[in-house]
mmCIF file of C-alpha atoms and ligand atoms in Angstrom:
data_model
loop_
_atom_site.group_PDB
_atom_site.id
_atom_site.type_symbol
_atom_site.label_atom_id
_atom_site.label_comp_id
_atom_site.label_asym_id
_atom_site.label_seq_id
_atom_site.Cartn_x
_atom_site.Cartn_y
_atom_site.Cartn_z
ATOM 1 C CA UNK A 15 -51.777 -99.439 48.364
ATOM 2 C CA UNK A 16 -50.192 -97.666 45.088
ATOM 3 C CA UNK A 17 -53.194 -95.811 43.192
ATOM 4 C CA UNK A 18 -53.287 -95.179 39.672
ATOM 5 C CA UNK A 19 -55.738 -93.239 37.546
ATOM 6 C CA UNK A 20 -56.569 -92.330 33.764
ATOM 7 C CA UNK A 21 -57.349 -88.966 33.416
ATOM 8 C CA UNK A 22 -59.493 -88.029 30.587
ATOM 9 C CA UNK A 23 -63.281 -86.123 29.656
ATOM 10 C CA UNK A 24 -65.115 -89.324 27.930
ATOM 11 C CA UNK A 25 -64.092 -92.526 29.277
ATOM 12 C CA UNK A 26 -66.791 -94.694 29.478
ATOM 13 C CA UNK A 27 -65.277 -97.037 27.074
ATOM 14 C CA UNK A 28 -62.081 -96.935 27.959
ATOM 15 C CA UNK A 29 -59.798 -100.376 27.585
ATOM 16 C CA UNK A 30 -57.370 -98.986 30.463
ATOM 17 C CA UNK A 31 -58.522 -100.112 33.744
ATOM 18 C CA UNK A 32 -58.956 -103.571 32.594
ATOM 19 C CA UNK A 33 -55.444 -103.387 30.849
ATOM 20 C CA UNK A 34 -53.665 -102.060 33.761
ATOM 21 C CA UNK A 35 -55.712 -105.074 36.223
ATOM 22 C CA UNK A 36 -54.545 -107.527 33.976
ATOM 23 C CA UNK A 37 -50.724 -106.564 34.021
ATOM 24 C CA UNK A 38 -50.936 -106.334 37.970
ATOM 25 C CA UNK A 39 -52.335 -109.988 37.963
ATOM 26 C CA UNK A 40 -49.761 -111.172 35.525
ATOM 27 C CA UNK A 41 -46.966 -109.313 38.477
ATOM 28 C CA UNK A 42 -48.834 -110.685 41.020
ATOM 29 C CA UNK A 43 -49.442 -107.117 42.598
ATOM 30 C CA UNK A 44 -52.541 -107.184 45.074
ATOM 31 C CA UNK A 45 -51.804 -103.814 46.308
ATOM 32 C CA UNK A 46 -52.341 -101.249 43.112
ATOM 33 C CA UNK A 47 -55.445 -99.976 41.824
ATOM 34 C CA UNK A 48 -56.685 -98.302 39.050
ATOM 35 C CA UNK A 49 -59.412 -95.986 37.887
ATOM 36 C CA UNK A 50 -61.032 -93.288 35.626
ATOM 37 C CA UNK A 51 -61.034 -89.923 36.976
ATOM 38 C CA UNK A 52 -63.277 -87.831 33.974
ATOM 39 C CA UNK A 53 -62.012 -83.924 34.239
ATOM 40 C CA UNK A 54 -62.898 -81.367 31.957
ATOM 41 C CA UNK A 55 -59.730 -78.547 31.006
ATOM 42 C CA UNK A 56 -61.010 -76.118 34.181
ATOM 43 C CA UNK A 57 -61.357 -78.533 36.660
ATOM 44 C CA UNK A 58 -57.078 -79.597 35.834
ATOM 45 C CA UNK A 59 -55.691 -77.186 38.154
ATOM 46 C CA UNK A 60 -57.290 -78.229 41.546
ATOM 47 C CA UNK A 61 -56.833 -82.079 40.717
ATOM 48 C CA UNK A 62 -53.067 -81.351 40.428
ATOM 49 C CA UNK A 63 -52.784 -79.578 43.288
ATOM 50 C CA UNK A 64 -53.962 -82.576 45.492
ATOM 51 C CA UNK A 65 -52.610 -85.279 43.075
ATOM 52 C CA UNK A 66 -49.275 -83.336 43.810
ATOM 53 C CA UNK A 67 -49.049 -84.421 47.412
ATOM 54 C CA UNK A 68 -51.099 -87.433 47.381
ATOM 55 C CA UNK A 69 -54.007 -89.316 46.166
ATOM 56 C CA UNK A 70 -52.541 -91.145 43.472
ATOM 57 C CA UNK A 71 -49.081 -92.363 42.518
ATOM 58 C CA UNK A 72 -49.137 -91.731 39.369
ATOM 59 C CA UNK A 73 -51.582 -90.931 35.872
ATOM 60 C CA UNK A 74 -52.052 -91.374 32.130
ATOM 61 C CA UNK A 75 -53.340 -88.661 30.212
ATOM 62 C CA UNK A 76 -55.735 -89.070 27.732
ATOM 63 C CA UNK A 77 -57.736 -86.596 25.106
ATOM 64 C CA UNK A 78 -57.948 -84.009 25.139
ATOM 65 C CA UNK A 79 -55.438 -83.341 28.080
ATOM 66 C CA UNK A 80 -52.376 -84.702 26.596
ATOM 67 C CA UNK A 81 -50.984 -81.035 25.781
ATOM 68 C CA UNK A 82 -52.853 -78.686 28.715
ATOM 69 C CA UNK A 83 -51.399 -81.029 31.283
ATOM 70 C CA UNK A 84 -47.622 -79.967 30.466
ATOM 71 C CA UNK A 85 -47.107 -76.595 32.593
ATOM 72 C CA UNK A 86 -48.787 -78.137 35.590
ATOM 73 C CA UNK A 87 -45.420 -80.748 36.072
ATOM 74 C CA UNK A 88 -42.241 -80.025 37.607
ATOM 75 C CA UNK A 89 -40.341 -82.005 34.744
ATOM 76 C CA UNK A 90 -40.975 -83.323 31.288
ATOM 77 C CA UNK A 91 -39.040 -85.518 29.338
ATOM 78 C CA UNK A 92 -37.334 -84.400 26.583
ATOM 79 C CA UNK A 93 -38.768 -86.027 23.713
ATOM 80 C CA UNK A 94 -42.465 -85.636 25.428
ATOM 81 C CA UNK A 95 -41.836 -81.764 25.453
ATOM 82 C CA UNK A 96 -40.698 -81.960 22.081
ATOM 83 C CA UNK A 97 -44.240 -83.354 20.887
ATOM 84 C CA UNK A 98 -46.008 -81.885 23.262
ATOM 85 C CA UNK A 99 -48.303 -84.895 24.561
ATOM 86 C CA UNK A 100 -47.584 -86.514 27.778
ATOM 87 C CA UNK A 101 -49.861 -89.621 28.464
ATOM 88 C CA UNK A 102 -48.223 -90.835 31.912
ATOM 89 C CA UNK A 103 -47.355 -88.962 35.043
ATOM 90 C CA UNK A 104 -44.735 -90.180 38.019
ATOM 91 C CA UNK A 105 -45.248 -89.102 41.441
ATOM 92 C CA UNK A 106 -41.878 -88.936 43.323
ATOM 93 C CA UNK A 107 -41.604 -87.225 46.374
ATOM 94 C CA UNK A 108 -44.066 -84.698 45.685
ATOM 95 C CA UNK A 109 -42.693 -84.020 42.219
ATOM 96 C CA UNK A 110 -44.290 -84.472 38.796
ATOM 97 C CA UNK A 111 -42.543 -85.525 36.040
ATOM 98 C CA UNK A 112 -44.204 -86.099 32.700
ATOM 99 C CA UNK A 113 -43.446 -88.659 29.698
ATOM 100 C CA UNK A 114 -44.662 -90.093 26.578
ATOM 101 C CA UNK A 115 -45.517 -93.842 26.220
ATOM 102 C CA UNK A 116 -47.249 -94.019 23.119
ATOM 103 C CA UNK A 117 -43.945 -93.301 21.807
ATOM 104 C CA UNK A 118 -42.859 -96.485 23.401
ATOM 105 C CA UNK A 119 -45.091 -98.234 22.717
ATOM 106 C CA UNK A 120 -45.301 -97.721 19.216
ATOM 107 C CA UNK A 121 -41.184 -98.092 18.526
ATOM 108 C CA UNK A 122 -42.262 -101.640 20.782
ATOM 109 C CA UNK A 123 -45.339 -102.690 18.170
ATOM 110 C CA UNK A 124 -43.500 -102.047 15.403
ATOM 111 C CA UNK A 125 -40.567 -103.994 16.374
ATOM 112 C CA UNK A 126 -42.234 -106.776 17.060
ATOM 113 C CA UNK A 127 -43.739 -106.645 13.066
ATOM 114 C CA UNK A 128 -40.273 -107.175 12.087
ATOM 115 C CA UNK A 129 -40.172 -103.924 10.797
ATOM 116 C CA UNK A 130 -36.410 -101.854 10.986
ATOM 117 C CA UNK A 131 -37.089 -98.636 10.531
ATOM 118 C CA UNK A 132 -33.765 -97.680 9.334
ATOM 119 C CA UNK A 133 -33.637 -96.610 5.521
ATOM 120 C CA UNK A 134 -37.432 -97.103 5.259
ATOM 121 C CA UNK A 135 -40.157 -95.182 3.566
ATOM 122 C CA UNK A 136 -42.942 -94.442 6.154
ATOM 123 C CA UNK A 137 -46.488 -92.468 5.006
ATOM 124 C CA UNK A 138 -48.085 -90.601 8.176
ATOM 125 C CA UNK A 139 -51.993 -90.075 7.732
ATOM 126 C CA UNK A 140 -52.858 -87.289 10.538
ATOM 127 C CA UNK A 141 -50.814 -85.079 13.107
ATOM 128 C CA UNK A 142 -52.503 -85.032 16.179
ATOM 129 C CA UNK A 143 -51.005 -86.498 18.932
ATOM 130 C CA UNK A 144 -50.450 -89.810 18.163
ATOM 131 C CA UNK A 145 -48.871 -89.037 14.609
ATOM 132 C CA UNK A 146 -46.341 -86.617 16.347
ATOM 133 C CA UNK A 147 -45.098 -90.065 18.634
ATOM 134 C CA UNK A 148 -45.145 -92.121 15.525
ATOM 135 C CA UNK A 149 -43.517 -89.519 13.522
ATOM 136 C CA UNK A 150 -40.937 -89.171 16.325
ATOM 137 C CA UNK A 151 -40.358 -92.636 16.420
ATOM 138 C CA UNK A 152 -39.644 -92.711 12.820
ATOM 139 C CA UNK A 153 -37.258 -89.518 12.988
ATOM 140 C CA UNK A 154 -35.289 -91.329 15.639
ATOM 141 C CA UNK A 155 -35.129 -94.988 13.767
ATOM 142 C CA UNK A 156 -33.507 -93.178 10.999
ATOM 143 C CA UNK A 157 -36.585 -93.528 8.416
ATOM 144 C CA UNK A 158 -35.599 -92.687 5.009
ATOM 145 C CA UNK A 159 -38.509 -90.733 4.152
ATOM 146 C CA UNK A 160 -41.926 -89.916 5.758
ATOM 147 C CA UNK A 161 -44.678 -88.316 3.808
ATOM 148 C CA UNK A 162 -46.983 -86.455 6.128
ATOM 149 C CA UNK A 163 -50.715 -86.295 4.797
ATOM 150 C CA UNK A 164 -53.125 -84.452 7.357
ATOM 151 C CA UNK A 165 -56.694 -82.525 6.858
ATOM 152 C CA UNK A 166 -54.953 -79.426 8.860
ATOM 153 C CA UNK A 167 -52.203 -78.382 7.130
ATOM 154 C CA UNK A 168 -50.671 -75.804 10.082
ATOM 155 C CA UNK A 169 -50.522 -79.679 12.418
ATOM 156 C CA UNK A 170 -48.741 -81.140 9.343
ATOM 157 C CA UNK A 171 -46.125 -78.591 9.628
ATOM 158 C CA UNK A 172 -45.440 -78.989 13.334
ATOM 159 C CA UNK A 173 -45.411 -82.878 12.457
ATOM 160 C CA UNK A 174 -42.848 -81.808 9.962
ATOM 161 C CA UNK A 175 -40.692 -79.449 12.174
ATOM 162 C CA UNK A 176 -40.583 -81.992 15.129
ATOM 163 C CA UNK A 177 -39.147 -84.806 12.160
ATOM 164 C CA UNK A 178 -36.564 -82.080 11.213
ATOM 165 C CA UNK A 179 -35.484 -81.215 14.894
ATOM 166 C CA UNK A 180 -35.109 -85.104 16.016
ATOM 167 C CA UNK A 181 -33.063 -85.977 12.787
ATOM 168 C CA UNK A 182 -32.283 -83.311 9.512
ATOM 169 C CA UNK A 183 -31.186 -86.535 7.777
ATOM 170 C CA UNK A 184 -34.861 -87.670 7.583
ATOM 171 C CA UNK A 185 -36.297 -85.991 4.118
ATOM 172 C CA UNK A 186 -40.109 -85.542 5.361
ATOM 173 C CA UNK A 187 -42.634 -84.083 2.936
ATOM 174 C CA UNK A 188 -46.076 -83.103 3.359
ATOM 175 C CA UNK A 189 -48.311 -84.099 0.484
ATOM 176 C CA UNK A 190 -51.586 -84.250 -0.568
ATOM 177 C CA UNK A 191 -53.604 -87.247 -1.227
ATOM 178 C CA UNK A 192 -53.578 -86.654 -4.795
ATOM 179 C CA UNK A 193 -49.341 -86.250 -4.802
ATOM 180 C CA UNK A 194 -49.035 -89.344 -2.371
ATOM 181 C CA UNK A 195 -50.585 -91.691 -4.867
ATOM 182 C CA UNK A 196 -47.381 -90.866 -7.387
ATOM 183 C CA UNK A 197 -45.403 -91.976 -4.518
ATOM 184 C CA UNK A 198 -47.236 -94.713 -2.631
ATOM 185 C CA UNK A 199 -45.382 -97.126 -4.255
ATOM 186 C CA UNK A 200 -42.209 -96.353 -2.501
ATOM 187 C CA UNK A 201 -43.613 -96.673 0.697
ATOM 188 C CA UNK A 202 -42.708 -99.828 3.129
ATOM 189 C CA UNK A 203 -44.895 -98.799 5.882
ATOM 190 C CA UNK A 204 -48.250 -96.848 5.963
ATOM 191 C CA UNK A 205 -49.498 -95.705 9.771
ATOM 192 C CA UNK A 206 -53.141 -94.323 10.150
ATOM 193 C CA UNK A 207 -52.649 -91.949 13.115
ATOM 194 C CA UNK A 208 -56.149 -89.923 12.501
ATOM 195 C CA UNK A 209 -59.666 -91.304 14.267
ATOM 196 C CA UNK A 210 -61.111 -91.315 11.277
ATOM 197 C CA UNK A 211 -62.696 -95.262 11.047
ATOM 198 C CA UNK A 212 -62.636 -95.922 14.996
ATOM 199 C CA UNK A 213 -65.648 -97.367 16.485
ATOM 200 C CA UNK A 214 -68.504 -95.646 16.120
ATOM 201 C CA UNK A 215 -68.148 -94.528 12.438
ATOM 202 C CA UNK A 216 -66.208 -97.468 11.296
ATOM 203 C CA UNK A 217 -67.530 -97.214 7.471
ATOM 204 C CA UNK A 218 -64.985 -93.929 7.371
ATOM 205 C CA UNK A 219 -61.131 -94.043 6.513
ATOM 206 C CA UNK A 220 -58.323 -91.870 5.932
ATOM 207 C CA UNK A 221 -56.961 -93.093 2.145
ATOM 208 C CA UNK A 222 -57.787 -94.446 -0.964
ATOM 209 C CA UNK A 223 -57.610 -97.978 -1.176
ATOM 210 C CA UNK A 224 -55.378 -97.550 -4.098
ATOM 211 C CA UNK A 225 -52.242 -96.754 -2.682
ATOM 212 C CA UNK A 226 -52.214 -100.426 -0.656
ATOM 213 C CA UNK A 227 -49.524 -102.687 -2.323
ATOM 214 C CA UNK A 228 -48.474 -106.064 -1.368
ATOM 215 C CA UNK A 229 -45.029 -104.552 -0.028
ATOM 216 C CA UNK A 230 -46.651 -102.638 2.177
ATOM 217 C CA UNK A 231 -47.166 -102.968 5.833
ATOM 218 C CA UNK A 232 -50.822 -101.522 6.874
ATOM 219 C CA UNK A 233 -50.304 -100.490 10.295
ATOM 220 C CA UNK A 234 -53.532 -98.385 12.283
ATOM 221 C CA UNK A 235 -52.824 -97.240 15.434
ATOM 222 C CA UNK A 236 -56.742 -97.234 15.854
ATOM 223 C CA UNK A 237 -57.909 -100.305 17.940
ATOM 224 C CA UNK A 238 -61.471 -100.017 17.878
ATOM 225 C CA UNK A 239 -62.567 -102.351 16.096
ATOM 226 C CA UNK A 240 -59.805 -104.473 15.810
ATOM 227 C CA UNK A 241 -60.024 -104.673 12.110
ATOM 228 C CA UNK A 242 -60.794 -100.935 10.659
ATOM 229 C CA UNK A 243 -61.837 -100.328 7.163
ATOM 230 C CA UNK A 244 -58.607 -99.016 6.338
ATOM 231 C CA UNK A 245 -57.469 -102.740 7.308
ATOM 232 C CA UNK A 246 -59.601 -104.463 5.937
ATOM 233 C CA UNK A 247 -58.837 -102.607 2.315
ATOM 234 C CA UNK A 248 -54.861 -102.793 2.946
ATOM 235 C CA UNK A 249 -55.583 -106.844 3.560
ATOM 236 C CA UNK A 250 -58.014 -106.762 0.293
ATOM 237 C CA UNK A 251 -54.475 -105.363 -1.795
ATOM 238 C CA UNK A 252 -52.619 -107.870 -0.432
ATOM 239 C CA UNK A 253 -51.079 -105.560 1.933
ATOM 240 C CA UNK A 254 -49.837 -106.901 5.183
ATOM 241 C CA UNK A 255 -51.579 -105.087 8.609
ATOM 242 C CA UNK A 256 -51.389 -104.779 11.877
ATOM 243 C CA UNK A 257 -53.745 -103.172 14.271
ATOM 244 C CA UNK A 258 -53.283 -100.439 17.426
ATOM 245 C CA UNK A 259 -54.030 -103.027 20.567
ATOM 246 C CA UNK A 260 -50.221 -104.128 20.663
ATOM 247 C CA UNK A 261 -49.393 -100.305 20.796
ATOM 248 C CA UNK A 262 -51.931 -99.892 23.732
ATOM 249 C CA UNK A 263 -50.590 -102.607 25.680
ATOM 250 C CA UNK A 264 -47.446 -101.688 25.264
ATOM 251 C CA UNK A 265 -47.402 -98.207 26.470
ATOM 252 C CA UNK A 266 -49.639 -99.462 29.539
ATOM 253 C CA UNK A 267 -46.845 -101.708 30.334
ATOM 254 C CA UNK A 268 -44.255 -98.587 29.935
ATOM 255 C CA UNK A 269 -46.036 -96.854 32.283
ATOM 256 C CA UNK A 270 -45.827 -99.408 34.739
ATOM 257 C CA UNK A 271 -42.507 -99.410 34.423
ATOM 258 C CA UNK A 272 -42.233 -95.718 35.134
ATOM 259 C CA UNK A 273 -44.708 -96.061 38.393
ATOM 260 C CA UNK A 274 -43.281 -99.141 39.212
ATOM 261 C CA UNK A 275 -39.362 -99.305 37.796
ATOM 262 C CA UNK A 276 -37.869 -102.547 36.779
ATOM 263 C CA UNK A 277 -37.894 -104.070 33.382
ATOM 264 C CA UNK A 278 -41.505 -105.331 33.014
ATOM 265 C CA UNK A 279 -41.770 -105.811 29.213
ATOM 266 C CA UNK A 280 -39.172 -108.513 28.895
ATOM 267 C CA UNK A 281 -40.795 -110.454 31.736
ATOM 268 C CA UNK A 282 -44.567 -109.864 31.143
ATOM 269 C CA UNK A 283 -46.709 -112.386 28.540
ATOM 270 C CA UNK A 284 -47.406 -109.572 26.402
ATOM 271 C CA UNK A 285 -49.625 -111.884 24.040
ATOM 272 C CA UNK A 286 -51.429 -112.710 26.968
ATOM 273 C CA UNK A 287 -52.203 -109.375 27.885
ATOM 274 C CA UNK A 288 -53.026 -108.670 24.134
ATOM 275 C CA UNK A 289 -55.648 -111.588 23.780
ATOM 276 C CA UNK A 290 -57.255 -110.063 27.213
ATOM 277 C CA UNK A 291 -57.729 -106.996 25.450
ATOM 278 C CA UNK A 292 -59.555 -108.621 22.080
ATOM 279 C CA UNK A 293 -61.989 -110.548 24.636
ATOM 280 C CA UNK A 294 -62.708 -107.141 26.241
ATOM 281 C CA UNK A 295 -62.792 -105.337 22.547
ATOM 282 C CA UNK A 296 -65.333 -108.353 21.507
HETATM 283 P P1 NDP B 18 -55.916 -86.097 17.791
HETATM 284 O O1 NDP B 18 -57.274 -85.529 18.057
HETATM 285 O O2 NDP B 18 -54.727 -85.438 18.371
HETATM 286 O O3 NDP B 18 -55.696 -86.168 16.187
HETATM 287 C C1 NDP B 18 -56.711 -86.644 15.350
HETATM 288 C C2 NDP B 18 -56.208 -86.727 13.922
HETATM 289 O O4 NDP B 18 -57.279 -87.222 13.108
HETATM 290 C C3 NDP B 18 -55.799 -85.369 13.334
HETATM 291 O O5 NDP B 18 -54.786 -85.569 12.387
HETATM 292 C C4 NDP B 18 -57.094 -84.930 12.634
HETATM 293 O O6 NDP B 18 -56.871 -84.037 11.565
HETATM 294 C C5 NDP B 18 -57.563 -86.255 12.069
HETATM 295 N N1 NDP B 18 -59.002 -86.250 11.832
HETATM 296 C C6 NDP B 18 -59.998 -86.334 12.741
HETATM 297 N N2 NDP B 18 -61.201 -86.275 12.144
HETATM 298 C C7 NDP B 18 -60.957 -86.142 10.809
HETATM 299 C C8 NDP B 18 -61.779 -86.018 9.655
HETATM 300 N N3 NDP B 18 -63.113 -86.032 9.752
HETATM 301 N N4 NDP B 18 -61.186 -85.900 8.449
HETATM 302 C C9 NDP B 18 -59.830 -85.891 8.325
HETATM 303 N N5 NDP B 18 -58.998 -85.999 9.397
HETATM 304 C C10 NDP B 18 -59.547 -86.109 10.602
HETATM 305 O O7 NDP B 18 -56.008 -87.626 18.229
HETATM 306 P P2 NDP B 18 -54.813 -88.645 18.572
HETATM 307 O O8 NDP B 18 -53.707 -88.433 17.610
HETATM 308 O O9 NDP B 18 -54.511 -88.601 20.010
HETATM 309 O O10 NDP B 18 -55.547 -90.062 18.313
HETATM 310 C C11 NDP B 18 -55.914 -90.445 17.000
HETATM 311 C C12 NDP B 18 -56.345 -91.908 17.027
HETATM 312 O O11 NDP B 18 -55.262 -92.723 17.445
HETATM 313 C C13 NDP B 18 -57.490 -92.211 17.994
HETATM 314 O O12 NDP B 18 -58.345 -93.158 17.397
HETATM 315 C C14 NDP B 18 -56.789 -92.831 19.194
HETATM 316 O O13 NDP B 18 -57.624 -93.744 19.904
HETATM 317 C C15 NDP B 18 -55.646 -93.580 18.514
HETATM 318 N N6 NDP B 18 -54.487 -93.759 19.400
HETATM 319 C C16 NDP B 18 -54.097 -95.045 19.647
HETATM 320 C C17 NDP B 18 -53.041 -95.276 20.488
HETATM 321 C C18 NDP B 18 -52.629 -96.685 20.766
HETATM 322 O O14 NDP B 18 -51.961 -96.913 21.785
HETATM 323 N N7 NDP B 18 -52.967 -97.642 19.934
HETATM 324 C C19 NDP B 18 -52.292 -94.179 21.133
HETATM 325 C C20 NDP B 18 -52.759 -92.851 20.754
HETATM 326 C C21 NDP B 18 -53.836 -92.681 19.924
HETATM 327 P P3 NDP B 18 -56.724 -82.434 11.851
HETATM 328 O O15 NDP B 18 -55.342 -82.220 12.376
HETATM 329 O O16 NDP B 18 -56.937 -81.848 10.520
HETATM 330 O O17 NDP B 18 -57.800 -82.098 12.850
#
């Protein structure tokens, strides 16, 4: 029996054990499991020191260990250090190695929009975590130009630094909401990286409805609800949108490729595994 886990403090709510269920019954695996293990920062140490030589196969981080988890691995992929957020963990012979698959996942979502990054104008609201994977993503596509908008400006910075060390080509900016609406309408593709408008204070969002245009893709990397405020205003300009449950699936199915090898996305139904999310999001 292979044993997986998501490692997190709150996860009541969490979408992942019926994600990761639903991708072993579409590969027919009977023998894997998967559960929530809730940890808070102290207790870290002593769960890697028996996860280390057994007790589960591998983990996915979630908040608000994405970052603390790092100097407890053996090895950490490059791009993952570079960010500094690993959300999956690989168990090989007693070793730990650490990656990103939000980055994955979101390079996978936005793909599959038609979207080609290359010589694009990308706006970044936030710069936590999941704006530095975006951001990389971006860096790495060859984006024209990214603004950065954040609340802190010191995480903006590092979102901006990380942009500059994956590709100097890449003119990023960091602006404030007032300066991005002079430039909004260069931008091809807006991503909402912040919380702000996940379930439950859905009446908040991250931008003025203003800068939507109907050029624009509207992409939230927030996936509950489904359809966020800052959605639902993008769709009301005649933007076009796209939600954050293709970018969850995804990187659940990147991590099973790291527990598991082989090349699962290519051969999984990934709208099937989407719709079995929205029935559980309902
Ligand atoms: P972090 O805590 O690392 O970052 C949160 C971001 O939201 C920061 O930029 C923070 O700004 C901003 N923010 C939070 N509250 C406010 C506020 N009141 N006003 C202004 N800005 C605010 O979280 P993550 O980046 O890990 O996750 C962010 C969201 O993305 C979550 O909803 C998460 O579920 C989702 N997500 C979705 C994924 C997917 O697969 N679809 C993958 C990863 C994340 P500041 O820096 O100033 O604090």
């Amino acid at each position: 029996m292979k044993r997986f886990a998501l490692l997190g403090e709150t996860l009541g709510h969490s979408l992942s054990p019926a994600l990761h269920k639903a991708i072993y019954r579409q590969l027919e695996i009977d023998d894997a499991s998967y559960r929530v293990v809730e940890l808070e920062a102290h207790q870290l140490s002593s769960f890697f020191t028996g996860f280390r030589v057994g007790g589960f196969d591998g983990v996915n981080i979630t908040l608000p260990h994405k970052a603390t988890v790092i100097p407890m691995l053996d090895e950490v992929d490059s791009k993952a250090k570079l960010i500094n957020a690993v959300n999956c963990i690989n168990r090989v012979n007693n070793k730990l190695t650490g990656y990103n698959t939000d980055l994955l996942g979101f390079a996978y979502s936005l793909r599959q929009q038609g979207v080609n990054i290359e010589d694009k104008t990308f706006a970044v609201l936030g710069a936590g975590g999941g704006a530095q994977a975006v951001a990389a993503v971006l860096a790495e596509g060859n984006a024209k130009e990214i603004f950065i908008l954040n609340r802190s400006a010191e995480r903006a910075a590092s979102v901006k630094e990380n942009i500059e060390k994956l590709n100097a080509d890449v003119v990023a900016s960091i602006v404030s909401d007032k300066e991005f609406s002079d430039h909004a309408k260069s931008v091809d593709v807006i991503v909402n990286t912040t919380s702000l408008g996940m379930s439950p204070d859905t009446k908040e969002t991250p931008i003025n409805k203003s800068v939507f245009h109907s050029n624009m893709l509207a992409f939230d990397i927030v996936y509950n609800p489904r359809q966020t405020r800052f959605l639902k205003e993008a769709q009301t300009q005649g933007a076009a949108t796209a939600n954050g449950i293709q970018m969850l699936v995804a990187q659940a199915v990147f991590s099973v490729e790291i527990w598991m090898g082989g090349n699962i996305v290519t051969h999984i139904d990934m709208n099937a595994l989407t719709r079995d999310i929205e029935k559980v999001l309902k």
